[in-house]
PDB file of N, CA and C in Angstrom:
ATOM      1  N   MET A   1       0.850  -1.190  -0.021  1.00 57.00           N
ATOM      2  CA  MET A   1      -0.014   0.054   0.012  1.00 57.00           C
ATOM      3  C   MET A   1       0.840   1.267   0.026  1.00 57.00           C
ATOM      4  N   THR A   2       0.457   2.280  -0.863  1.00 66.00           N
ATOM      5  CA  THR A   2       1.311   3.415  -0.916  1.00 66.00           C
ATOM      6  C   THR A   2       0.883   4.442   0.062  1.00 66.00           C
ATOM      7  N   CYS A   3       1.821   5.090   0.724  1.00 71.00           N
ATOM      8  CA  CYS A   3       1.532   6.174   1.748  1.00 71.00           C
ATOM      9  C   CYS A   3       2.066   7.481   1.172  1.00 71.00           C
ATOM     10  N   TYR A   4       1.287   8.548   1.366  1.00 66.00           N
ATOM     11  CA  TYR A   4       1.716   9.872   1.081  1.00 66.00           C
ATOM     12  C   TYR A   4       1.888  10.734   2.202  1.00 66.00           C
ATOM     13  N   ILE A   5       2.982  11.666   2.201  1.00 74.00           N
ATOM     14  CA  ILE A   5       3.139  12.578   3.151  1.00 74.00           C
ATOM     15  C   ILE A   5       2.960  13.936   2.485  1.00 74.00           C
ATOM     16  N   THR A   6       1.848  14.713   2.913  1.00 74.00           N
ATOM     17  CA  THR A   6       1.491  16.000   2.308  1.00 74.00           C
ATOM     18  C   THR A   6       1.613  17.039   3.339  1.00 74.00           C
ATOM     19  N   PRO A   7       2.355  18.155   3.064  1.00 79.00           N
ATOM     20  CA  PRO A   7       2.436  19.280   3.931  1.00 79.00           C
ATOM     21  C   PRO A   7       1.130  20.010   4.044  1.00 79.00           C
ATOM     22  N   MET A   8       0.840  20.502   5.233  1.00 82.00           N
ATOM     23  CA  MET A   8      -0.395  21.187   5.437  1.00 82.00           C
ATOM     24  C   MET A   8       0.062  22.730   5.640  1.00 82.00           C
ATOM     25  N   LYS A   9      -0.912  23.604   5.421  1.00 83.00           N
ATOM     26  CA  LYS A   9      -0.748  25.006   5.396  1.00 83.00           C
ATOM     27  C   LYS A   9      -0.346  25.397   6.879  1.00 83.00           C
ATOM     28  N   SER A  10      -0.838  24.664   7.920  1.00 90.00           N
ATOM     29  CA  SER A  10      -0.544  25.030   9.237  1.00 90.00           C
ATOM     30  C   SER A  10       0.894  24.673   9.608  1.00 90.00           C
ATOM     31  N   GLY A  11       1.687  24.029   8.718  1.00 88.00           N
ATOM     32  CA  GLY A  11       3.050  23.725   8.940  1.00 88.00           C
ATOM     33  C   GLY A  11       3.291  22.206   9.322  1.00 88.00           C
ATOM     34  N   GLY A  12       2.209  21.505   9.638  1.00 89.00           N
ATOM     35  CA  GLY A  12       2.266  20.066   9.925  1.00 89.00           C
ATOM     36  C   GLY A  12       2.263  19.314   8.687  1.00 89.00           C
ATOM     37  N   ARG A  13       2.202  17.978   8.901  1.00 87.00           N
ATOM     38  CA  ARG A  13       2.195  17.055   7.702  1.00 87.00           C
ATOM     39  C   ARG A  13       1.096  16.056   7.945  1.00 87.00           C
ATOM     40  N   MET A  14       0.389  15.675   6.869  1.00 81.00           N
ATOM     41  CA  MET A  14      -0.670  14.740   6.831  1.00 81.00           C
ATOM     42  C   MET A  14      -0.243  13.416   6.264  1.00 81.00           C
ATOM     43  N   PHE A  15      -0.535  12.290   6.711  1.00 79.00           N
ATOM     44  CA  PHE A  15      -0.195  11.030   6.187  1.00 79.00           C
ATOM     45  C   PHE A  15      -1.526  10.420   5.672  1.00 79.00           C
ATOM     46  N   ILE A  16      -1.490   9.859   4.404  1.00 74.00           N
ATOM     47  CA  ILE A  16      -2.571   9.269   3.823  1.00 74.00           C
ATOM     48  C   ILE A  16      -2.126   8.010   3.151  1.00 74.00           C
ATOM     49  N   CYS A  17      -2.757   6.823   3.458  1.00 75.00           N
ATOM     50  CA  CYS A  17      -2.259   5.672   2.823  1.00 75.00           C
ATOM     51  C   CYS A  17      -3.423   5.089   1.948  1.00 75.00           C
ATOM     52  N   GLY A  18      -3.029   4.396   0.846  1.00 68.00           N
ATOM     53  CA  GLY A  18      -4.063   3.679  -0.083  1.00 68.00           C
ATOM     54  C   GLY A  18      -3.839   4.221  -1.481  1.00 68.00           C
ATOM     55  N   ASN A  19      -4.592   3.650  -2.432  1.00 66.00           N
ATOM     56  CA  ASN A  19      -4.525   3.956  -3.744  1.00 66.00           C
ATOM     57  C   ASN A  19      -5.490   5.195  -3.960  1.00 66.00           C
ATOM     58  N   LEU A  20      -4.866   6.369  -4.012  1.00 62.00           N
ATOM     59  CA  LEU A  20      -5.698   7.550  -4.042  1.00 62.00           C
ATOM     60  C   LEU A  20      -5.683   8.197  -5.440  1.00 62.00           C
ATOM     61  N   GLY A  21      -5.136   7.663  -6.522  1.00 65.00           N
ATOM     62  CA  GLY A  21      -5.121   8.103  -7.761  1.00 65.00           C
ATOM     63  C   GLY A  21      -3.660   8.511  -8.188  1.00 65.00           C
ATOM     64  N   PRO A  22      -3.621   9.260  -9.293  1.00 73.00           N
ATOM     65  CA  PRO A  22      -2.331   9.506  -9.833  1.00 73.00           C
ATOM     66  C   PRO A  22      -1.352  10.288  -8.917  1.00 73.00           C
ATOM     67  N   GLN A  23      -0.059  10.058  -9.126  1.00 74.00           N
ATOM     68  CA  GLN A  23       0.966  10.570  -8.294  1.00 74.00           C
ATOM     69  C   GLN A  23       1.876  11.369  -9.216  1.00 74.00           C
ATOM     70  N   CYS A  24       2.410  12.391  -8.611  1.00 77.00           N
ATOM     71  CA  CYS A  24       3.384  13.253  -9.271  1.00 77.00           C
ATOM     72  C   CYS A  24       4.759  12.548  -9.201  1.00 77.00           C
ATOM     73  N   ILE A  25       5.684  12.894  -9.987  1.00 73.00           N
ATOM     74  CA  ILE A  25       6.946  12.321 -10.006  1.00 73.00           C
ATOM     75  C   ILE A  25       7.705  12.349  -8.632  1.00 73.00           C
ATOM     76  N   CYS A  26       7.333  13.322  -7.851  1.00 79.00           N
ATOM     77  CA  CYS A  26       7.947  13.554  -6.538  1.00 79.00           C
ATOM     78  C   CYS A  26       7.421  12.612  -5.557  1.00 79.00           C
ATOM     79  N   GLY A  27       6.254  11.960  -5.887  1.00 74.00           N
ATOM     80  CA  GLY A  27       5.556  10.998  -5.007  1.00 74.00           C
ATOM     81  C   GLY A  27       4.276  11.619  -4.308  1.00 74.00           C
ATOM     82  N   ASP A  28       4.210  12.878  -4.391  1.00 77.00           N
ATOM     83  CA  ASP A  28       2.906  13.558  -3.847  1.00 77.00           C
ATOM     84  C   ASP A  28       1.717  13.190  -4.727  1.00 77.00           C
ATOM     85  N   LEU A  29       0.566  13.450  -4.228  1.00 78.00           N
ATOM     86  CA  LEU A  29      -0.676  13.252  -5.060  1.00 78.00           C
ATOM     87  C   LEU A  29      -0.722  14.340  -6.111  1.00 78.00           C
ATOM     88  N   ALA A  30      -1.100  13.972  -7.331  1.00 84.00           N
ATOM     89  CA  ALA A  30      -1.159  14.775  -8.427  1.00 84.00           C
ATOM     90  C   ALA A  30      -2.450  15.688  -8.296  1.00 84.00           C
ATOM     91  N   ASP A  31      -2.379  16.950  -8.388  1.00 87.00           N
ATOM     92  CA  ASP A  31      -3.634  17.780  -8.483  1.00 87.00           C
ATOM     93  C   ASP A  31      -3.710  18.685  -9.677  1.00 87.00           C
ATOM     94  N   VAL A  32      -2.690  18.694 -10.595  1.00 90.00           N
ATOM     95  CA  VAL A  32      -2.852  19.378 -11.818  1.00 90.00           C
ATOM     96  C   VAL A  32      -2.149  18.504 -12.974  1.00 90.00           C
ATOM     97  N   LEU A  33      -2.430  18.840 -14.176  1.00 90.00           N
ATOM     98  CA  LEU A  33      -1.792  18.271 -15.380  1.00 90.00           C
ATOM     99  C   LEU A  33      -0.943  19.121 -16.169  1.00 90.00           C
ATOM    100  N   CYS A  34       0.027  18.694 -16.849  1.00 90.00           N
ATOM    101  CA  CYS A  34       0.861  19.527 -17.625  1.00 90.00           C
ATOM    102  C   CYS A  34      -0.045  19.992 -18.870  1.00 90.00           C
ATOM    103  N   ASP A  35      -0.069  21.256 -19.176  1.00 91.00           N
ATOM    104  CA  ASP A  35      -0.888  21.882 -20.178  1.00 91.00           C
ATOM    105  C   ASP A  35      -0.045  22.229 -21.521  1.00 91.00           C
ATOM    106  N   TYR A  36       1.200  21.623 -21.480  1.00 90.00           N
ATOM    107  CA  TYR A  36       2.043  21.820 -22.795  1.00 90.00           C
ATOM    108  C   TYR A  36       1.386  21.237 -23.954  1.00 90.00           C
ATOM    109  N   PRO A  37       1.098  22.008 -25.030  1.00 89.00           N
ATOM    110  CA  PRO A  37       0.517  21.426 -26.253  1.00 89.00           C
ATOM    111  C   PRO A  37       1.453  20.520 -26.925  1.00 89.00           C
ATOM    112  N   VAL A  38       0.849  19.325 -27.235  1.00 89.00           N
ATOM    113  CA  VAL A  38       1.729  18.377 -28.000  1.00 89.00           C
ATOM    114  C   VAL A  38       1.150  17.989 -29.305  1.00 89.00           C
ATOM    115  N   GLY A  39       0.131  18.719 -29.848  1.00 86.00           N
ATOM    116  CA  GLY A  39      -0.432  18.508 -31.072  1.00 86.00           C
ATOM    117  C   GLY A  39      -1.678  17.881 -31.125  1.00 86.00           C
ATOM    118  N   ASN A  40      -2.440  17.954 -32.287  1.00 88.00           N
ATOM    119  CA  ASN A  40      -3.778  17.415 -32.400  1.00 88.00           C
ATOM    120  C   ASN A  40      -4.715  17.889 -31.331  1.00 88.00           C
ATOM    121  N   GLU A  41      -4.527  19.161 -30.924  1.00 87.00           N
ATOM    122  CA  GLU A  41      -5.340  19.711 -29.776  1.00 87.00           C
ATOM    123  C   GLU A  41      -5.272  18.944 -28.449  1.00 87.00           C
ATOM    124  N   LYS A  42      -4.148  18.288 -28.213  1.00 90.00           N
ATOM    125  CA  LYS A  42      -3.912  17.580 -27.026  1.00 90.00           C
ATOM    126  C   LYS A  42      -2.834  18.232 -26.189  1.00 90.00           C
ATOM    127  N   THR A  43      -2.727  17.960 -24.929  1.00 91.00           N
ATOM    128  CA  THR A  43      -1.675  18.455 -24.120  1.00 91.00           C
ATOM    129  C   THR A  43      -0.870  17.279 -23.423  1.00 91.00           C
ATOM    130  N   CYS A  44       0.187  17.587 -22.902  1.00 91.00           N
ATOM    131  CA  CYS A  44       1.034  16.512 -22.327  1.00 91.00           C
ATOM    132  C   CYS A  44       0.356  15.658 -21.239  1.00 91.00           C
ATOM    133  N   ASP A  45      -0.336  16.390 -20.354  1.00 90.00           N
ATOM    134  CA  ASP A  45      -1.172  15.744 -19.334  1.00 90.00           C
ATOM    135  C   ASP A  45      -0.407  14.954 -18.309  1.00 90.00           C
ATOM    136  N   ALA A  46       0.839  15.177 -18.080  1.00 89.00           N
ATOM    137  CA  ALA A  46       1.621  14.526 -17.033  1.00 89.00           C
ATOM    138  C   ALA A  46       0.972  14.940 -15.781  1.00 89.00           C
ATOM    139  N   SER A  47       0.891  13.932 -14.851  1.00 88.00           N
ATOM    140  CA  SER A  47       0.342  14.192 -13.532  1.00 88.00           C
ATOM    141  C   SER A  47       1.245  14.956 -12.683  1.00 88.00           C
ATOM    142  N   LEU A  48       0.965  15.985 -12.072  1.00 89.00           N
ATOM    143  CA  LEU A  48       1.883  16.789 -11.298  1.00 89.00           C
ATOM    144  C   LEU A  48       1.263  17.369 -10.062  1.00 89.00           C
ATOM    145  N   CYS A  49       2.000  17.595  -8.982  1.00 86.00           N
ATOM    146  CA  CYS A  49       1.480  18.348  -7.838  1.00 86.00           C
ATOM    147  C   CYS A  49       1.733  19.709  -8.079  1.00 86.00           C
ATOM    148  N   SER A  50       1.060  20.599  -7.222  1.00 81.00           N
ATOM    149  CA  SER A  50       1.140  22.037  -7.422  1.00 81.00           C
ATOM    150  C   SER A  50       2.536  22.565  -7.160  1.00 81.00           C
ATOM    151  N   ARG A  51       3.335  21.802  -6.289  1.00 83.00           N
ATOM    152  CA  ARG A  51       4.679  22.259  -6.052  1.00 83.00           C
ATOM    153  C   ARG A  51       5.661  22.017  -7.205  1.00 83.00           C
ATOM    154  N   CYS A  52       5.432  20.914  -7.978  1.00 85.00           N
ATOM    155  CA  CYS A  52       6.341  20.553  -9.145  1.00 85.00           C
ATOM    156  C   CYS A  52       5.892  21.138 -10.460  1.00 85.00           C
ATOM    157  N   ALA A  53       4.740  21.884 -10.445  1.00 84.00           N
ATOM    158  CA  ALA A  53       4.198  22.381 -11.741  1.00 84.00           C
ATOM    159  C   ALA A  53       4.024  23.924 -11.612  1.00 84.00           C
ATOM    160  N   PRO A  54       5.121  24.599 -11.970  1.00 84.00           N
ATOM    161  CA  PRO A  54       4.982  26.113 -11.880  1.00 84.00           C
ATOM    162  C   PRO A  54       3.880  26.560 -12.805  1.00 84.00           C
ATOM    163  N   GLU A  55       3.132  27.632 -12.326  1.00 86.00           N
ATOM    164  CA  GLU A  55       2.101  28.196 -13.022  1.00 86.00           C
ATOM    165  C   GLU A  55       2.615  29.289 -13.948  1.00 86.00           C
ATOM    166  N   ILE A  56       2.720  29.107 -15.275  1.00 84.00           N
ATOM    167  CA  ILE A  56       3.431  30.059 -16.142  1.00 84.00           C
ATOM    168  C   ILE A  56       2.380  31.212 -16.717  1.00 84.00           C
ATOM    169  N   ALA A  57       1.119  30.885 -16.572  1.00 83.00           N
ATOM    170  CA  ALA A  57      -0.007  31.849 -16.855  1.00 83.00           C
ATOM    171  C   ALA A  57      -1.151  31.336 -16.042  1.00 83.00           C
ATOM    172  N   PRO A  58      -2.188  32.133 -15.885  1.00 84.00           N
ATOM    173  CA  PRO A  58      -3.304  31.624 -15.154  1.00 84.00           C
ATOM    174  C   PRO A  58      -3.754  30.290 -15.602  1.00 84.00           C
ATOM    175  N   ASN A  59      -3.810  29.345 -14.678  1.00 86.00           N
ATOM    176  CA  ASN A  59      -4.276  27.887 -14.899  1.00 86.00           C
ATOM    177  C   ASN A  59      -3.486  27.198 -16.003  1.00 86.00           C
ATOM    178  N   ILE A  60      -2.257  27.665 -16.226  1.00 89.00           N
ATOM    179  CA  ILE A  60      -1.435  26.908 -17.184  1.00 89.00           C
ATOM    180  C   ILE A  60      -0.177  26.404 -16.549  1.00 89.00           C
ATOM    181  N   ASN A  61       0.080  25.110 -16.318  1.00 91.00           N
ATOM    182  CA  ASN A  61       1.189  24.469 -15.598  1.00 91.00           C
ATOM    183  C   ASN A  61       1.924  23.636 -16.618  1.00 91.00           C
ATOM    184  N   TYR A  62       3.145  23.561 -16.485  1.00 91.00           N
ATOM    185  CA  TYR A  62       4.067  22.756 -17.415  1.00 91.00           C
ATOM    186  C   TYR A  62       4.903  21.901 -16.404  1.00 91.00           C
ATOM    187  N   CYS A  63       5.133  20.605 -16.901  1.00 89.00           N
ATOM    188  CA  CYS A  63       6.081  19.671 -16.269  1.00 89.00           C
ATOM    189  C   CYS A  63       7.522  20.277 -16.457  1.00 89.00           C
ATOM    190  N   ALA A  64       8.432  19.680 -15.714  1.00 88.00           N
ATOM    191  CA  ALA A  64       9.875  20.188 -15.730  1.00 88.00           C
ATOM    192  C   ALA A  64      10.508  20.306 -17.170  1.00 88.00           C
ATOM    193  N   GLY A  65      10.314  19.287 -17.895  1.00 89.00           N
ATOM    194  CA  GLY A  65      10.823  19.068 -19.249  1.00 89.00           C
ATOM    195  C   GLY A  65      10.233  20.140 -20.207  1.00 89.00           C
ATOM    196  N   HIS A  66       8.920  20.312 -20.136  1.00 90.00           N
ATOM    197  CA  HIS A  66       8.165  21.193 -21.077  1.00 90.00           C
ATOM    198  C   HIS A  66       8.506  22.656 -20.502  1.00 90.00           C
ATOM    199  N   LEU A  67       8.647  22.868 -19.287  1.00 90.00           N
ATOM    200  CA  LEU A  67       9.025  24.216 -18.832  1.00 90.00           C
ATOM    201  C   LEU A  67      10.359  24.671 -19.369  1.00 90.00           C
ATOM    202  N   GLN A  68      11.334  23.640 -19.442  1.00 89.00           N
ATOM    203  CA  GLN A  68      12.630  24.024 -19.974  1.00 89.00           C
ATOM    204  C   GLN A  68      12.414  24.326 -21.532  1.00 89.00           C
ATOM    205  N   MET A  69      11.672  23.628 -22.160  1.00 88.00           N
ATOM    206  CA  MET A  69      11.386  23.845 -23.627  1.00 88.00           C
ATOM    207  C   MET A  69      10.739  25.332 -23.787  1.00 88.00           C
ATOM    208  N   TRP A  70       9.844  25.614 -23.064  1.00 86.00           N
ATOM    209  CA  TRP A  70       9.074  26.809 -22.956  1.00 86.00           C
ATOM    210  C   TRP A  70      10.074  28.057 -22.745  1.00 86.00           C
ATOM    211  N   GLN A  71      10.931  27.868 -21.735  1.00 85.00           N
ATOM    212  CA  GLN A  71      11.883  28.936 -21.437  1.00 85.00           C
ATOM    213  C   GLN A  71      12.877  29.156 -22.524  1.00 85.00           C
ATOM    214  N   ALA A  72      13.355  27.999 -23.130  1.00 85.00           N
ATOM    215  CA  ALA A  72      14.312  28.190 -24.305  1.00 85.00           C
ATOM    216  C   ALA A  72      13.685  28.943 -25.413  1.00 85.00           C
ATOM    217  N   TYR A  73      12.417  28.531 -25.674  1.00 82.00           N
ATOM    218  CA  TYR A  73      11.679  29.200 -26.793  1.00 82.00           C
ATOM    219  C   TYR A  73      11.547  30.746 -26.502  1.00 82.00           C
ATOM    220  N   ARG A  74      11.107  31.061 -25.313  1.00 79.00           N
ATOM    221  CA  ARG A  74      11.045  32.461 -24.889  1.00 79.00           C
ATOM    222  C   ARG A  74      12.365  33.241 -25.082  1.00 79.00           C
ATOM    223  N   GLU A  75      13.385  32.614 -24.639  1.00 81.00           N
ATOM    224  CA  GLU A  75      14.738  33.293 -24.609  1.00 81.00           C
ATOM    225  C   GLU A  75      15.309  33.554 -25.968  1.00 81.00           C
ATOM    226  N   THR A  76      15.047  32.446 -26.869  1.00 80.00           N
ATOM    227  CA  THR A  76      15.670  32.622 -28.198  1.00 80.00           C
ATOM    228  C   THR A  76      14.614  33.177 -29.281  1.00 80.00           C
ATOM    229  N   SER A  77      13.446  33.146 -29.074  1.00 68.00           N
ATOM    230  CA  SER A  77      12.429  33.578 -30.051  1.00 68.00           C
ATOM    231  C   SER A  77      12.275  35.089 -30.107  1.00 68.00           C
ATOM    232  N   GLY A  78      12.066  35.723 -28.964  1.00 60.00           N
ATOM    233  CA  GLY A  78      11.736  37.090 -29.015  1.00 60.00           C
ATOM    234  C   GLY A  78      10.512  37.381 -29.656  1.00 60.00           C
ATOM    235  N   ASP A  79       9.841  36.461 -30.315  1.00 60.00           N
ATOM    236  CA  ASP A  79       8.655  36.720 -31.125  1.00 60.00           C
ATOM    237  C   ASP A  79       7.405  36.504 -30.225  1.00 60.00           C
ATOM    238  N   THR A  80       6.749  37.627 -29.869  1.00 62.00           N
ATOM    239  CA  THR A  80       5.562  37.433 -28.968  1.00 62.00           C
ATOM    240  C   THR A  80       4.249  37.533 -29.746  1.00 62.00           C
ATOM    241  N   LYS A  81       4.360  37.765 -31.085  1.00 62.00           N
ATOM    242  CA  LYS A  81       3.067  37.814 -31.853  1.00 62.00           C
ATOM    243  C   LYS A  81       2.201  36.626 -31.811  1.00 62.00           C
ATOM    244  N   VAL A  82       2.876  35.529 -31.744  1.00 61.00           N
ATOM    245  CA  VAL A  82       2.100  34.243 -31.647  1.00 61.00           C
ATOM    246  C   VAL A  82       1.478  34.044 -30.270  1.00 61.00           C
ATOM    247  N   LEU A  83       2.186  34.422 -29.281  1.00 60.00           N
ATOM    248  CA  LEU A  83       1.828  34.253 -27.886  1.00 60.00           C
ATOM    249  C   LEU A  83       0.682  35.318 -27.531  1.00 60.00           C
ATOM    250  N   GLU A  84       0.633  36.398 -28.186  1.00 61.00           N
ATOM    251  CA  GLU A  84      -0.347  37.450 -27.932  1.00 61.00           C
ATOM    252  C   GLU A  84      -1.694  36.939 -28.261  1.00 61.00           C
ATOM    253  N   ASN A  85      -1.868  35.936 -29.096  1.00 59.00           N
ATOM    254  CA  ASN A  85      -3.171  35.368 -29.585  1.00 59.00           C
ATOM    255  C   ASN A  85      -3.621  34.305 -28.499  1.00 59.00           C
ATOM    256  N   VAL A  86      -2.792  33.931 -27.516  1.00 58.00           N
ATOM    257  CA  VAL A  86      -3.202  33.032 -26.569  1.00 58.00           C
ATOM    258  C   VAL A  86      -3.543  33.913 -25.276  1.00 58.00           C
ATOM    259  N   VAL A  87      -4.894  33.888 -25.093  1.00 57.00           N
ATOM    260  CA  VAL A  87      -5.434  34.777 -23.965  1.00 57.00           C
ATOM    261  C   VAL A  87      -4.731  34.716 -22.666  1.00 57.00           C
ATOM    262  N   PRO A  88      -4.325  33.549 -22.025  1.00 57.00           N
ATOM    263  CA  PRO A  88      -3.787  33.562 -20.793  1.00 57.00           C
ATOM    264  C   PRO A  88      -2.343  34.194 -20.718  1.00 57.00           C
ATOM    265  N   PHE A  89      -1.791  34.255 -21.930  1.00 54.00           N
ATOM    266  CA  PHE A  89      -0.419  34.902 -21.960  1.00 54.00           C
ATOM    267  C   PHE A  89      -0.402  36.384 -22.213  1.00 54.00           C
ATOM    268  N   LYS A  90      -1.481  37.005 -22.635  1.00 53.00           N
ATOM    269  CA  LYS A  90      -1.492  38.391 -22.920  1.00 53.00           C
ATOM    270  C   LYS A  90      -1.042  39.244 -21.697  1.00 53.00           C
ATOM    271  N   GLN A  91      -1.658  38.929 -20.567  1.00 54.00           N
ATOM    272  CA  GLN A  91      -1.251  39.753 -19.375  1.00 54.00           C
ATOM    273  C   GLN A  91       0.153  39.468 -18.985  1.00 54.00           C
ATOM    274  N   SER A  92       0.540  38.202 -18.962  1.00 58.00           N
ATOM    275  CA  SER A  92       1.997  37.869 -18.625  1.00 58.00           C
ATOM    276  C   SER A  92       2.964  38.594 -19.606  1.00 58.00           C
ATOM    277  N   LEU A  93       2.697  38.613 -20.929  1.00 54.00           N
ATOM    278  CA  LEU A  93       3.551  39.264 -21.805  1.00 54.00           C
ATOM    279  C   LEU A  93       3.626  40.728 -21.673  1.00 54.00           C
ATOM    280  N   ALA A  94       2.355  41.390 -21.371  1.00 54.00           N
ATOM    281  CA  ALA A  94       2.435  42.771 -21.007  1.00 54.00           C
ATOM    282  C   ALA A  94       3.378  43.161 -19.902  1.00 54.00           C
ATOM    283  N   GLY A  95       3.378  42.391 -18.858  1.00 52.00           N
ATOM    284  CA  GLY A  95       4.265  42.631 -17.723  1.00 52.00           C
ATOM    285  C   GLY A  95       5.751  42.366 -18.070  1.00 52.00           C
ATOM    286  N   ILE A  96       6.063  41.423 -18.901  1.00 52.00           N
ATOM    287  CA  ILE A  96       7.478  41.047 -19.277  1.00 52.00           C
ATOM    288  C   ILE A  96       7.943  42.222 -20.205  1.00 52.00           C
ATOM    289  N   THR A  97       7.182  42.696 -21.100  1.00 52.00           N
ATOM    290  CA  THR A  97       7.482  43.806 -22.037  1.00 52.00           C
ATOM    291  C   THR A  97       7.741  45.055 -21.307  1.00 52.00           C
ATOM    292  N   ALA A  98       6.866  45.325 -20.432  1.00 52.00           N
ATOM    293  CA  ALA A  98       6.949  46.583 -19.628  1.00 52.00           C
ATOM    294  C   ALA A  98       8.249  46.532 -18.747  1.00 52.00           C
ATOM    295  N   ALA A  99       8.615  45.376 -18.150  1.00 48.00           N
ATOM    296  CA  ALA A  99       9.802  45.201 -17.341  1.00 48.00           C
ATOM    297  C   ALA A  99      11.005  45.351 -18.212  1.00 48.00           C
ATOM    298  N   ALA A 100      11.053  44.746 -19.399  1.00 51.00           N
ATOM    299  CA  ALA A 100      12.160  44.872 -20.281  1.00 51.00           C
ATOM    300  C   ALA A 100      12.432  46.343 -20.820  1.00 51.00           C
ATOM    301  N   LYS A 101      11.364  47.057 -20.855  1.00 56.00           N
ATOM    302  CA  LYS A 101      11.524  48.452 -21.277  1.00 56.00           C
ATOM    303  C   LYS A 101      11.841  49.405 -20.138  1.00 56.00           C
ATOM    304  N   GLY A 102      11.762  48.893 -18.869  1.00 54.00           N
ATOM    305  CA  GLY A 102      12.038  49.580 -17.637  1.00 54.00           C
ATOM    306  C   GLY A 102      10.912  50.391 -17.176  1.00 54.00           C
ATOM    307  N   GLU A 103       9.791  50.002 -17.543  1.00 55.00           N
ATOM    308  CA  GLU A 103       8.507  50.812 -17.163  1.00 55.00           C
ATOM    309  C   GLU A 103       8.074  50.272 -15.701  1.00 55.00           C
TER     310      GLU A 103
END
């Protein structure tokens, strides 16, 4: 039987044992999926916990491998025209552009 140790907001830890569903690669219970597009209107869907899946835009999380690909694309591309058409990224890009201009 699998046991999970989950940190609580109060600072304590909660222990849960049993088959509770998908696990993240770190062993914690998965509560989000990787949203990286992989083609044919599908996403990666790797099971992740909130701590292992940084939110790169509102409700958009990437697994570690796809996060690296995303960061490499952003650093080398400089082309934000495509990303401006993706609604969750508009606000993020506005902040990045303003910061780059020193505003």
